[in-house]
Amino acid sequence: MRLRDLGKSPTIARCWEFQVWYVYWLEQHGESMAEERRVSIHGQWSSRWIFILAATGSAVGLGNIWKFPYITGENGGGAFVLVYLACIAVIGIPIMMAEVMIGRRGRQSPINTMRTLAKEEGRHPLWQYLGWSGVLAGFLILSYYSVIAGWALAYVFRAASGIFHGASADDVGGIFTELVSSPERLLAWHTLFMVMTMIVVSRGVRGGLEQAVRYLMPLLFILLVVLVGYAMSTGAFLEGVKFLFAPDFSKINAAGILIAMGHAFFTLSLGMGAIMVYGSYIPENVSIAQTSVIIALADTAVALMAGMVIFPIVFANGLQPGSGPGLIFQTLPLAFGQMPAGSFFGVLFFVLLVFAAWSSAISLIEPAVAWLVENHGFTRVAASVWCGLATWLMGLGTIFSFNIWSEIKLFGLTFFDLLDFLTANIMLPAGGLFIAIFAAWIMSKKSSQDELAMTVPITYSLWRFLVRFVTPVAVIVVFLNAVGVIGSD
Ligand code: TRP
């Protein structure tokens, strides 16, 4: 047979037919086949321990050490802390499990994971917008997170220079004001932090991060223990601890409750797909429930310790607990100025704070980067550069809100305050609400049961009850309460 007659051969024609049919069949069934062995194109954590470290690295950050003390101070202390702890337990942990579970089942960026899982469960593709809103929230948060991380970077050098030695509260306050009132300086530090973040992100989840987190997180923990030891010597330790743990419910209102709930999401990195994307890189045999509890406990411990360091210093020096975002930068330097080897501990502390912020920052942008790589064929490096540039630009708004735009306010809030409020108190809880609804009402019971693979049936039932009813109702009630629809005072 000559070559050009080939097309007429019935055998060949049948082969063609089969191929067309096979491609069609793959389109129909391929996805469910792939599901059996779905793996992430971005790689996988090398062990359960690494996942715990990375997720803890994402959770523990400026939220614990910078934000938790200042919002606790602004909202009156104990009662606020109690509401925050309750939110961690009944909202945070169940939603963390839901996010990790969804991520591991989808094994893609949150946008594609939501699309795939919605399709798999025969639900509306609109669910992918949950992934989108997460990408947006991550980008907005990182834009100001990086500016504050820049403050921490600046303080590494301030501490090293020895200017805190023997400084008074006024001196230390002046050093802080001098930093934030200079847009150029803030811009330089913000730029440096963004570059650091994008370098790690461009190397991928397995690249640089695992090693850093492995050693530095435990070291940060130890240093906090040392600082708690110092706080005990200030003479105001009991006063500080009382402020932190003795609840006085007359000091908290609906807005404070919303902030406490928002912070539970923020501190555990929930509600925008960061933990979901990390979950998509975990090995099959990891217990999601157990790891989520470990991460939440570690995160909470760091925040409470930070509080136990800061408030005794606040009271011992006659400072105001509610003095805002500068709180740790106006208190800790006092401690480093007074304690033995203070410059050493000061440098060490701010270096570790920078690392804690660094390992959090990368998780804020990872969902966007993973999506650009999956859907638009970007290399990781290109995706990181573009995401980084956009975030850097957005960060200018936050920088200016501390100086040249400090008088420009909407609803009495500066650009930074507004951004923080919108993301932490609205976008994250709303994202978490929909994640809970998806995990408990949209995904079949069989899917979540398979994925969570809990050995004790009662814990699965407890989780399902929490995400089905308690979490969504709690988020909605807190929202309604805050806008004054119900029970406002
Ligand atoms: N949890 C981090 C902190 O406490 C910040 C963070 C990292 C975050 N990834 C996130 C907050 C995702 C919200 C969503 O500092």
Short mmCIF file of C-alpha atoms and ligand atoms in Angstrom, two decimals:
data_model
loop_
_atom_site.label_atom_id
_atom_site.label_comp_id
_atom_site.label_asym_id
_atom_site.label_seq_id
_atom_site.Cartn_x
_atom_site.Cartn_y
_atom_site.Cartn_z
CA MET A 1 0.00 0.00 0.00
CA ARG A 2 1.28 3.41 -0.91
CA LEU A 3 1.53 6.08 1.69
CA ARG A 4 -1.26 8.23 0.31
CA ASP A 5 -3.68 5.31 0.38
CA LEU A 6 -3.12 4.94 4.08
CA GLY A 7 -5.98 7.23 4.98
CA LYS A 8 -8.38 5.00 3.11
CA SER A 9 -7.43 1.85 4.98
CA PRO A 10 -10.29 0.66 7.20
CA THR A 11 -7.88 -0.41 9.93
CA ILE A 12 -6.28 2.99 10.08
CA ALA A 13 -9.67 4.64 9.99
CA ARG A 14 -10.73 2.54 12.94
CA CYS A 15 -7.57 3.54 14.79
CA TRP A 16 -8.45 7.15 14.22
CA GLU A 17 -11.95 6.57 15.43
CA PHE A 18 -10.63 4.93 18.52
CA GLN A 19 -8.27 7.77 19.19
CA VAL A 20 -10.98 10.38 18.87
CA TRP A 21 -13.19 8.34 21.13
CA TYR A 22 -10.36 7.84 23.61
CA VAL A 23 -9.62 11.56 23.79
CA TYR A 24 -13.31 12.20 24.30
CA TRP A 25 -13.46 9.57 27.03
CA LEU A 26 -10.43 11.06 28.76
CA GLU A 27 -12.06 14.46 28.74
CA GLN A 28 -15.08 12.99 30.42
CA HIS A 29 -13.35 10.72 32.87
CA GLY A 30 -9.79 11.92 32.95
CA GLU A 31 -10.32 14.25 35.83
CA SER A 32 -11.75 11.61 38.09
CA MET A 33 -8.92 9.29 37.07
CA ALA A 34 -6.39 11.94 37.86
CA GLU A 35 -8.08 12.46 41.17
CA GLU A 36 -6.99 9.03 42.35
CA ARG A 37 -3.37 10.04 42.02
CA ARG A 38 -3.65 13.79 42.06
CA VAL A 39 -0.33 15.40 42.79
CA SER A 40 0.63 19.02 42.96
CA ILE A 41 2.73 20.33 40.09
CA HIS A 42 4.49 22.56 42.58
CA GLY A 43 6.00 19.69 44.56
CA GLN A 44 5.32 18.33 48.02
CA TRP A 45 6.58 18.85 51.56
CA SER A 46 9.17 16.24 52.33
CA SER A 47 7.46 15.16 55.55
CA ARG A 48 4.66 15.83 57.96
CA TRP A 49 7.07 17.64 60.24
CA ILE A 50 8.02 20.05 57.46
CA PHE A 51 4.38 20.78 56.80
CA ILE A 52 3.85 21.56 60.48
CA LEU A 53 6.88 23.85 60.45
CA ALA A 54 5.84 25.63 57.28
CA ALA A 55 2.24 26.09 58.37
CA THR A 56 3.41 27.26 61.79
CA GLY A 57 5.84 29.54 59.99
CA SER A 58 2.91 30.98 58.10
CA ALA A 59 0.77 31.32 61.20
CA VAL A 60 3.39 32.74 63.56
CA GLY A 61 4.35 36.18 62.42
CA LEU A 62 3.72 39.85 62.95
CA GLY A 63 0.15 38.91 63.84
CA ASN A 64 1.31 37.28 67.05
CA ILE A 65 4.04 39.61 68.16
CA TRP A 66 3.12 42.99 66.70
CA LYS A 67 -0.63 42.91 66.14
CA PHE A 68 -1.97 40.80 68.98
CA PRO A 69 -0.49 42.98 71.75
CA TYR A 70 -1.57 46.28 70.22
CA ILE A 71 -5.14 45.26 69.45
CA THR A 72 -5.42 43.66 72.88
CA GLY A 73 -4.23 46.94 74.36
CA GLU A 74 -6.71 48.94 72.30
CA ASN A 75 -9.61 46.69 73.24
CA GLY A 76 -9.17 46.58 76.96
CA GLY A 77 -7.30 43.30 77.59
CA GLY A 78 -8.72 40.19 79.25
CA ALA A 79 -12.21 40.05 77.77
CA PHE A 80 -10.81 40.59 74.31
CA VAL A 81 -8.25 37.82 74.83
CA LEU A 82 -10.95 35.45 76.01
CA VAL A 83 -13.11 36.07 72.93
CA TYR A 84 -10.03 35.62 70.75
CA LEU A 85 -9.21 32.29 72.43
CA ALA A 86 -12.79 31.10 72.02
CA CYS A 87 -12.66 32.03 68.33
CA ILE A 88 -9.43 30.06 67.87
CA ALA A 89 -11.06 26.98 69.41
CA VAL A 90 -14.49 26.91 67.82
CA ILE A 91 -13.85 28.75 64.56
CA GLY A 92 -10.12 28.69 63.88
CA ILE A 93 -9.25 25.04 64.35
CA PRO A 94 -12.27 23.63 62.48
CA ILE A 95 -11.71 26.02 59.58
CA MET A 96 -8.03 25.24 59.48
CA MET A 97 -8.91 21.56 59.13
CA ALA A 98 -11.39 22.41 56.39
CA GLU A 99 -8.82 24.46 54.48
CA VAL A 100 -6.08 21.85 54.69
CA MET A 101 -8.54 19.17 53.68
CA ILE A 102 -9.81 21.11 50.65
CA GLY A 103 -6.25 21.95 49.63
CA ARG A 104 -5.02 18.38 49.82
CA ARG A 105 -7.99 17.10 47.88
CA GLY A 106 -7.58 19.70 45.14
CA ARG A 107 -3.79 19.79 45.00
CA GLN A 108 -3.73 23.07 43.06
CA SER A 109 -3.84 26.79 43.67
CA PRO A 110 -6.99 27.74 45.64
CA ILE A 111 -8.70 29.07 42.50
CA ASN A 112 -8.24 25.83 40.57
CA THR A 113 -8.82 23.69 43.62
CA MET A 114 -12.18 25.33 44.23
CA ARG A 115 -13.11 24.94 40.58
CA THR A 116 -12.09 21.27 40.45
CA LEU A 117 -13.77 20.31 43.70
CA ALA A 118 -16.97 22.19 42.87
CA LYS A 119 -17.09 20.30 39.57
CA GLU A 120 -16.33 17.01 41.26
CA GLU A 121 -19.23 17.53 43.64
CA GLY A 122 -21.46 18.64 40.77
CA ARG A 123 -21.72 22.21 42.09
CA HIS A 124 -21.65 25.64 40.52
CA PRO A 125 -18.31 26.89 39.10
CA LEU A 126 -18.96 30.16 40.91
CA TRP A 127 -17.17 28.58 43.89
CA GLN A 128 -13.86 29.36 42.20
CA TYR A 129 -14.44 33.00 43.14
CA LEU A 130 -13.73 32.00 46.70
CA GLY A 131 -10.21 31.33 45.44
CA TRP A 132 -10.18 34.71 43.73
CA SER A 133 -11.23 36.69 46.76
CA GLY A 134 -8.50 34.89 48.70
CA VAL A 135 -5.88 35.94 46.17
CA LEU A 136 -7.08 39.52 46.50
CA ALA A 137 -7.05 39.40 50.30
CA GLY A 138 -3.54 37.93 50.35
CA PHE A 139 -2.27 40.64 48.06
CA LEU A 140 -3.85 43.42 50.13
CA ILE A 141 -2.58 42.02 53.42
CA LEU A 142 0.94 41.53 52.12
CA SER A 143 1.03 45.12 50.91
CA TYR A 144 0.91 46.43 54.48
CA TYR A 145 2.47 43.39 56.14
CA SER A 146 5.65 44.11 54.24
CA VAL A 147 5.73 47.70 55.45
CA ILE A 148 5.50 46.61 59.09
CA ALA A 149 8.07 43.87 58.50
CA GLY A 150 10.22 46.71 57.20
CA TRP A 151 9.98 48.36 60.62
CA ALA A 152 11.28 45.16 62.17
CA LEU A 153 14.16 45.14 59.69
CA ALA A 154 14.99 48.73 60.55
CA TYR A 155 14.97 47.83 64.24
CA VAL A 156 17.59 45.12 63.73
CA PHE A 157 20.01 47.92 62.91
CA ARG A 158 18.67 50.29 65.56
CA ALA A 159 19.23 47.59 68.18
CA ALA A 160 22.70 46.81 66.85
CA SER A 161 23.74 50.45 67.01
CA GLY A 162 23.22 50.49 70.77
CA ILE A 163 20.89 53.52 70.80
CA PHE A 164 18.42 51.75 73.06
CA HIS A 165 20.99 51.40 75.79
CA GLY A 166 19.63 53.19 78.85
CA ALA A 167 17.02 54.99 76.71
CA SER A 168 13.91 56.43 78.35
CA ALA A 169 10.36 55.80 77.18
CA ASP A 170 10.42 59.20 75.50
CA ASP A 171 13.66 58.47 73.66
CA VAL A 172 12.31 55.18 72.41
CA GLY A 173 9.05 56.81 71.33
CA GLY A 174 11.03 59.45 69.47
CA ILE A 175 13.07 56.85 67.60
CA PHE A 176 9.87 55.21 66.44
CA THR A 177 8.24 58.47 65.35
CA GLU A 178 11.34 59.42 63.46
CA LEU A 179 11.22 56.18 61.50
CA VAL A 180 7.54 56.23 60.55
CA SER A 181 7.50 59.89 59.66
CA SER A 182 10.06 59.34 56.91
CA PRO A 183 8.48 57.95 53.73
CA GLU A 184 11.88 57.38 52.15
CA ARG A 185 13.10 55.17 54.97
CA LEU A 186 9.89 53.19 55.14
CA LEU A 187 10.04 52.73 51.39
CA ALA A 188 13.60 51.45 51.53
CA TRP A 189 12.80 48.87 54.21
CA HIS A 190 9.55 47.84 52.54
CA THR A 191 11.41 47.36 49.27
CA LEU A 192 14.06 45.24 50.94
CA PHE A 193 11.46 43.03 52.61
CA MET A 194 9.50 42.57 49.38
CA VAL A 195 12.64 41.56 47.54
CA MET A 196 13.50 39.04 50.28
CA THR A 197 9.99 37.61 50.08
CA MET A 198 9.94 37.30 46.35
CA ILE A 199 13.32 35.58 46.29
CA VAL A 200 12.03 32.80 48.53
CA VAL A 201 8.73 32.57 46.70
CA SER A 202 10.45 32.29 43.34
CA ARG A 203 12.48 29.33 44.57
CA GLY A 204 9.34 27.38 45.38
CA VAL A 205 7.91 25.95 48.54
CA ARG A 206 10.69 23.45 49.00
CA GLY A 207 13.48 25.84 48.13
CA GLY A 208 14.66 28.15 50.80
CA LEU A 209 11.96 28.12 53.35
CA GLU A 210 12.10 24.69 54.94
CA GLN A 211 15.60 25.13 56.27
CA ALA A 212 15.03 28.56 57.73
CA VAL A 213 11.83 27.63 59.47
CA ARG A 214 13.26 24.46 60.94
CA TYR A 215 15.74 26.23 63.19
CA LEU A 216 14.46 29.74 63.62
CA MET A 217 10.93 29.13 64.85
CA PRO A 218 12.11 27.12 67.86
CA LEU A 219 14.73 29.78 68.55
CA LEU A 220 12.08 32.52 68.53
CA PHE A 221 10.13 30.51 71.04
CA ILE A 222 13.13 30.22 73.35
CA LEU A 223 13.88 33.91 73.07
CA LEU A 224 10.32 34.73 74.08
CA VAL A 225 10.76 32.57 77.16
CA VAL A 226 13.88 34.59 78.01
CA LEU A 227 11.94 37.83 77.54
CA VAL A 228 9.10 36.59 79.76
CA GLY A 229 11.84 36.04 82.33
CA TYR A 230 12.88 39.66 81.92
CA ALA A 231 9.24 40.83 82.18
CA MET A 232 9.03 39.08 85.54
CA SER A 233 11.81 41.29 86.80
CA THR A 234 10.10 44.57 85.83
CA GLY A 235 7.96 44.70 88.94
CA ALA A 236 4.77 45.02 86.90
CA PHE A 237 4.50 41.41 85.78
CA LEU A 238 1.34 40.71 87.73
CA GLU A 239 -0.30 43.85 86.51
CA GLY A 240 0.51 42.90 82.94
CA VAL A 241 -0.73 39.35 83.32
CA LYS A 242 -3.89 40.59 84.98
CA PHE A 243 -4.53 42.98 82.11
CA LEU A 244 -4.10 40.09 79.70
CA PHE A 245 -6.09 37.40 81.47
CA ALA A 246 -8.61 38.93 83.87
CA PRO A 247 -11.70 39.54 81.74
CA ASP A 248 -13.69 42.71 82.26
CA PHE A 249 -16.59 42.47 79.85
CA SER A 250 -17.54 46.10 80.22
CA LYS A 251 -14.42 46.89 78.22
CA ILE A 252 -15.39 45.07 75.06
CA ASN A 253 -18.09 45.99 72.55
CA ALA A 254 -19.40 44.51 69.31
CA ALA A 255 -16.59 46.05 67.30
CA GLY A 256 -14.04 44.54 69.70
CA ILE A 257 -15.60 41.12 69.27
CA LEU A 258 -15.36 41.48 65.50
CA ILE A 259 -11.70 42.44 65.80
CA ALA A 260 -11.03 39.44 68.07
CA MET A 261 -12.67 37.09 65.58
CA GLY A 262 -10.90 38.71 62.63
CA HIS A 263 -7.63 38.29 64.44
CA ALA A 264 -8.27 34.58 65.01
CA PHE A 265 -8.40 34.23 61.23
CA PHE A 266 -5.43 36.51 60.67
CA THR A 267 -3.15 34.86 63.17
CA LEU A 268 -3.86 31.34 61.91
CA SER A 269 -3.52 32.50 58.27
CA LEU A 270 -7.08 31.40 57.54
CA GLY A 271 -9.79 32.53 55.20
CA MET A 272 -7.81 33.32 52.06
CA GLY A 273 -6.32 30.09 50.81
CA ALA A 274 -2.81 30.31 52.31
CA ILE A 275 -3.27 27.24 54.45
CA MET A 276 -5.22 25.67 51.59
CA VAL A 277 -2.29 26.04 49.22
CA TYR A 278 0.10 24.71 51.87
CA GLY A 279 -2.33 21.83 52.38
CA SER A 280 -2.09 21.06 48.70
CA TYR A 281 1.58 20.22 49.18
CA ILE A 282 1.18 17.77 52.05
CA PRO A 283 1.71 14.06 51.74
CA GLU A 284 -1.26 11.72 51.81
CA ASN A 285 -0.71 10.11 55.18
CA VAL A 286 -0.72 13.17 57.41
CA SER A 287 -3.40 13.54 60.08
CA ILE A 288 -5.06 16.84 59.33
CA ALA A 289 -6.83 17.14 62.68
CA GLN A 290 -3.76 16.53 64.76
CA THR A 291 -1.53 18.88 62.79
CA SER A 292 -4.14 21.66 62.85
CA VAL A 293 -4.39 21.47 66.61
CA ILE A 294 -0.60 21.52 67.00
CA ILE A 295 -0.30 24.58 64.75
CA ALA A 296 -3.07 26.46 66.54
CA LEU A 297 -1.56 25.71 69.95
CA ALA A 298 1.91 26.82 68.91
CA ASP A 299 0.52 29.99 67.39
CA THR A 300 -1.56 30.85 70.44
CA ALA A 301 1.33 30.18 72.78
CA VAL A 302 3.54 32.63 70.90
CA ALA A 303 0.87 35.36 70.99
CA LEU A 304 0.19 34.94 74.71
CA MET A 305 3.89 34.99 75.49
CA ALA A 306 4.31 38.16 73.46
CA GLY A 307 1.51 39.67 75.53
CA MET A 308 3.18 38.58 78.75
CA VAL A 309 6.37 40.32 77.65
CA ILE A 310 4.82 43.55 76.38
CA PHE A 311 2.25 44.48 79.04
CA PRO A 312 4.52 44.29 82.08
CA ILE A 313 6.90 46.63 80.22
CA VAL A 314 3.98 48.93 79.37
CA PHE A 315 2.88 49.20 82.99
CA ALA A 316 6.35 49.34 84.50
CA ASN A 317 7.13 52.36 82.33
CA GLY A 318 3.83 54.15 82.65
CA LEU A 319 2.99 53.70 78.95
CA GLN A 320 -0.46 53.38 77.39
CA PRO A 321 -1.59 49.85 76.41
CA GLY A 322 -3.77 51.33 73.67
CA SER A 323 -1.08 53.28 71.88
CA GLY A 324 -1.58 51.50 68.56
CA PRO A 325 0.57 49.84 65.90
CA GLY A 326 3.79 51.22 67.36
CA LEU A 327 3.29 49.40 70.68
CA ILE A 328 6.00 46.75 70.46
CA PHE A 329 8.44 49.18 68.90
CA GLN A 330 7.96 51.54 71.81
CA THR A 331 8.12 48.93 74.56
CA LEU A 332 10.57 46.17 73.68
CA PRO A 333 13.49 48.55 73.06
CA LEU A 334 13.08 49.67 76.69
CA ALA A 335 13.62 46.11 77.79
CA PHE A 336 16.65 45.70 75.55
CA GLY A 337 18.01 48.98 76.85
CA GLN A 338 17.83 47.78 80.44
CA MET A 339 18.65 44.09 80.42
CA PRO A 340 22.16 42.63 80.43
CA ALA A 341 23.43 41.90 76.90
CA GLY A 342 20.48 43.93 75.68
CA SER A 343 21.97 44.79 72.30
CA PHE A 344 22.59 41.13 71.60
CA PHE A 345 19.09 40.10 72.61
CA GLY A 346 17.62 43.06 70.76
CA VAL A 347 19.32 42.20 67.49
CA LEU A 348 18.44 38.53 67.92
CA PHE A 349 14.82 39.35 68.64
CA PHE A 350 14.29 41.60 65.65
CA VAL A 351 16.13 39.20 63.36
CA LEU A 352 13.83 36.40 64.47
CA LEU A 353 10.81 38.67 64.11
CA VAL A 354 11.88 39.39 60.54
CA PHE A 355 12.17 35.66 59.86
CA ALA A 356 8.75 35.03 61.40
CA ALA A 357 7.30 37.74 59.16
CA TRP A 358 9.17 36.39 56.17
CA SER A 359 7.81 32.86 56.53
CA SER A 360 4.31 34.35 56.85
CA ALA A 361 4.64 36.72 53.93
CA ILE A 362 5.43 33.99 51.44
CA SER A 363 2.18 32.23 52.25
CA LEU A 364 0.22 35.39 51.56
CA ILE A 365 1.36 35.51 47.96
CA GLU A 366 1.74 31.79 47.25
CA PRO A 367 -1.91 31.32 46.10
CA ALA A 368 -1.48 34.04 43.45
CA VAL A 369 1.89 32.73 42.30
CA ALA A 370 0.67 29.14 42.11
CA TRP A 371 -2.29 30.27 40.02
CA LEU A 372 -0.15 32.25 37.54
CA VAL A 373 2.09 29.21 37.13
CA GLU A 374 -0.81 26.79 36.64
CA ASN A 375 -3.05 28.85 34.41
CA HIS A 376 -0.83 31.21 32.55
CA GLY A 377 2.33 29.25 32.08
CA PHE A 378 4.45 31.73 34.05
CA THR A 379 7.71 30.47 35.43
CA ARG A 380 7.82 30.75 39.21
CA VAL A 381 10.35 33.53 38.90
CA ALA A 382 8.22 35.61 36.53
CA ALA A 383 5.10 35.03 38.60
CA SER A 384 6.94 36.13 41.74
CA VAL A 385 8.31 39.25 40.11
CA TRP A 386 4.91 40.41 38.88
CA CYS A 387 3.11 39.65 42.11
CA GLY A 388 5.90 41.30 44.05
CA LEU A 389 5.81 44.46 41.97
CA ALA A 390 2.07 44.84 42.32
CA THR A 391 2.23 44.31 46.08
CA TRP A 392 5.15 46.67 46.47
CA LEU A 393 3.24 49.41 44.66
CA MET A 394 0.16 48.89 46.80
CA GLY A 395 2.37 49.14 49.89
CA LEU A 396 3.02 52.81 49.13
CA GLY A 397 -0.48 53.60 50.40
CA THR A 398 0.36 52.16 53.80
CA ILE A 399 3.71 53.93 53.93
CA PHE A 400 2.13 57.32 53.24
CA SER A 401 -0.67 56.72 55.72
CA PHE A 402 1.91 57.00 58.51
CA ASN A 403 3.24 60.34 57.32
CA ILE A 404 2.16 62.48 54.37
CA TRP A 405 -1.33 61.01 54.22
CA SER A 406 -1.84 60.63 57.96
CA GLU A 407 -4.59 63.23 57.93
CA ILE A 408 -6.50 61.66 55.06
CA LYS A 409 -9.21 59.54 56.65
CA LEU A 410 -12.29 57.65 55.62
CA PHE A 411 -14.72 56.73 58.44
CA GLY A 412 -12.05 58.09 60.77
CA LEU A 413 -9.54 55.52 59.55
CA THR A 414 -6.28 56.02 57.68
CA PHE A 415 -5.47 54.04 54.56
CA PHE A 416 -3.56 51.48 56.62
CA ASP A 417 -6.30 51.16 59.25
CA LEU A 418 -8.92 50.79 56.57
CA LEU A 419 -6.95 48.16 54.69
CA ASP A 420 -6.32 46.24 57.87
CA PHE A 421 -9.97 46.44 58.92
CA LEU A 422 -11.28 45.44 55.53
CA THR A 423 -8.97 42.46 55.12
CA ALA A 424 -8.67 41.06 58.65
CA ASN A 425 -12.16 41.77 59.91
CA ILE A 426 -14.26 41.41 56.78
CA MET A 427 -12.54 39.52 53.98
CA LEU A 428 -10.94 36.77 56.07
CA PRO A 429 -14.01 35.90 58.17
CA ALA A 430 -16.19 36.03 55.05
CA GLY A 431 -13.73 33.78 53.23
CA GLY A 432 -13.71 31.45 56.23
CA LEU A 433 -17.49 31.39 56.30
CA PHE A 434 -17.65 30.22 52.69
CA ILE A 435 -14.86 27.72 53.23
CA ALA A 436 -16.87 26.24 56.11
CA ILE A 437 -20.01 26.15 53.99
CA PHE A 438 -18.13 24.50 51.16
CA ALA A 439 -16.47 21.90 53.36
CA ALA A 440 -19.58 20.99 55.32
CA TRP A 441 -22.53 21.60 53.03
CA ILE A 442 -21.18 21.38 49.47
CA MET A 443 -18.62 18.61 49.68
CA SER A 444 -20.16 15.24 50.25
CA LYS A 445 -19.76 13.67 53.63
CA LYS A 446 -17.88 10.85 51.99
CA SER A 447 -15.29 13.21 50.48
CA SER A 448 -14.52 14.95 53.73
CA GLN A 449 -14.53 11.69 55.65
CA ASP A 450 -12.08 10.13 53.20
CA GLU A 451 -9.80 13.11 53.20
CA LEU A 452 -9.74 13.74 56.94
CA ALA A 453 -9.46 10.00 57.63
CA MET A 454 -9.97 10.45 61.34
CA THR A 455 -9.56 7.32 63.35
CA VAL A 456 -11.91 8.29 66.16
CA PRO A 457 -15.42 8.69 64.66
CA ILE A 458 -16.57 11.10 67.36
CA THR A 459 -13.91 13.67 66.46
CA TYR A 460 -15.09 13.63 62.85
CA SER A 461 -18.67 14.19 63.99
CA LEU A 462 -17.54 17.00 66.26
CA TRP A 463 -15.64 18.68 63.41
CA ARG A 464 -18.57 18.33 61.05
CA PHE A 465 -20.96 19.74 63.61
CA LEU A 466 -18.66 22.71 64.20
CA VAL A 467 -18.14 23.61 60.55
CA ARG A 468 -21.75 22.89 59.61
CA PHE A 469 -23.44 24.92 62.31
CA VAL A 470 -21.28 26.58 64.94
CA THR A 471 -18.69 28.28 62.75
CA PRO A 472 -21.05 29.77 60.14
CA VAL A 473 -23.53 30.92 62.77
CA ALA A 474 -20.79 32.44 64.92
CA VAL A 475 -19.30 34.38 62.01
CA ILE A 476 -22.70 35.66 60.90
CA VAL A 477 -23.74 36.65 64.42
CA VAL A 478 -20.51 38.55 65.00
CA PHE A 479 -20.93 40.33 61.65
CA LEU A 480 -24.54 41.30 62.34
CA ASN A 481 -23.67 42.33 65.84
CA ALA A 482 -20.93 44.60 64.59
CA VAL A 483 -23.14 46.40 62.12
CA GLY A 484 -25.68 46.84 64.90
CA VAL A 485 -28.43 44.63 63.52
CA ILE A 486 -28.58 42.47 66.61
CA GLY A 487 -27.74 42.96 70.23
CA SER A 488 -25.71 46.10 69.79
CA ASP A 489 -25.09 48.24 72.78
N1 TRP B 1 -0.67 34.60 60.24
C1 TRP B 1 0.34 35.55 59.92
C2 TRP B 1 0.66 36.35 61.17
O1 TRP B 1 0.10 36.11 62.19
C3 TRP B 1 -0.02 36.43 58.77
C4 TRP B 1 -0.49 35.66 57.60
C5 TRP B 1 0.24 34.82 56.81
C6 TRP B 1 -1.81 35.62 57.14
N2 TRP B 1 -0.57 34.25 55.88
C7 TRP B 1 -1.82 34.71 56.04
C8 TRP B 1 -2.96 36.22 57.54
C9 TRP B 1 -3.00 34.45 55.40
C10 TRP B 1 -4.12 35.97 56.87
C11 TRP B 1 -4.17 35.07 55.82
O2 TRP B 1 1.45 37.22 61.14
#
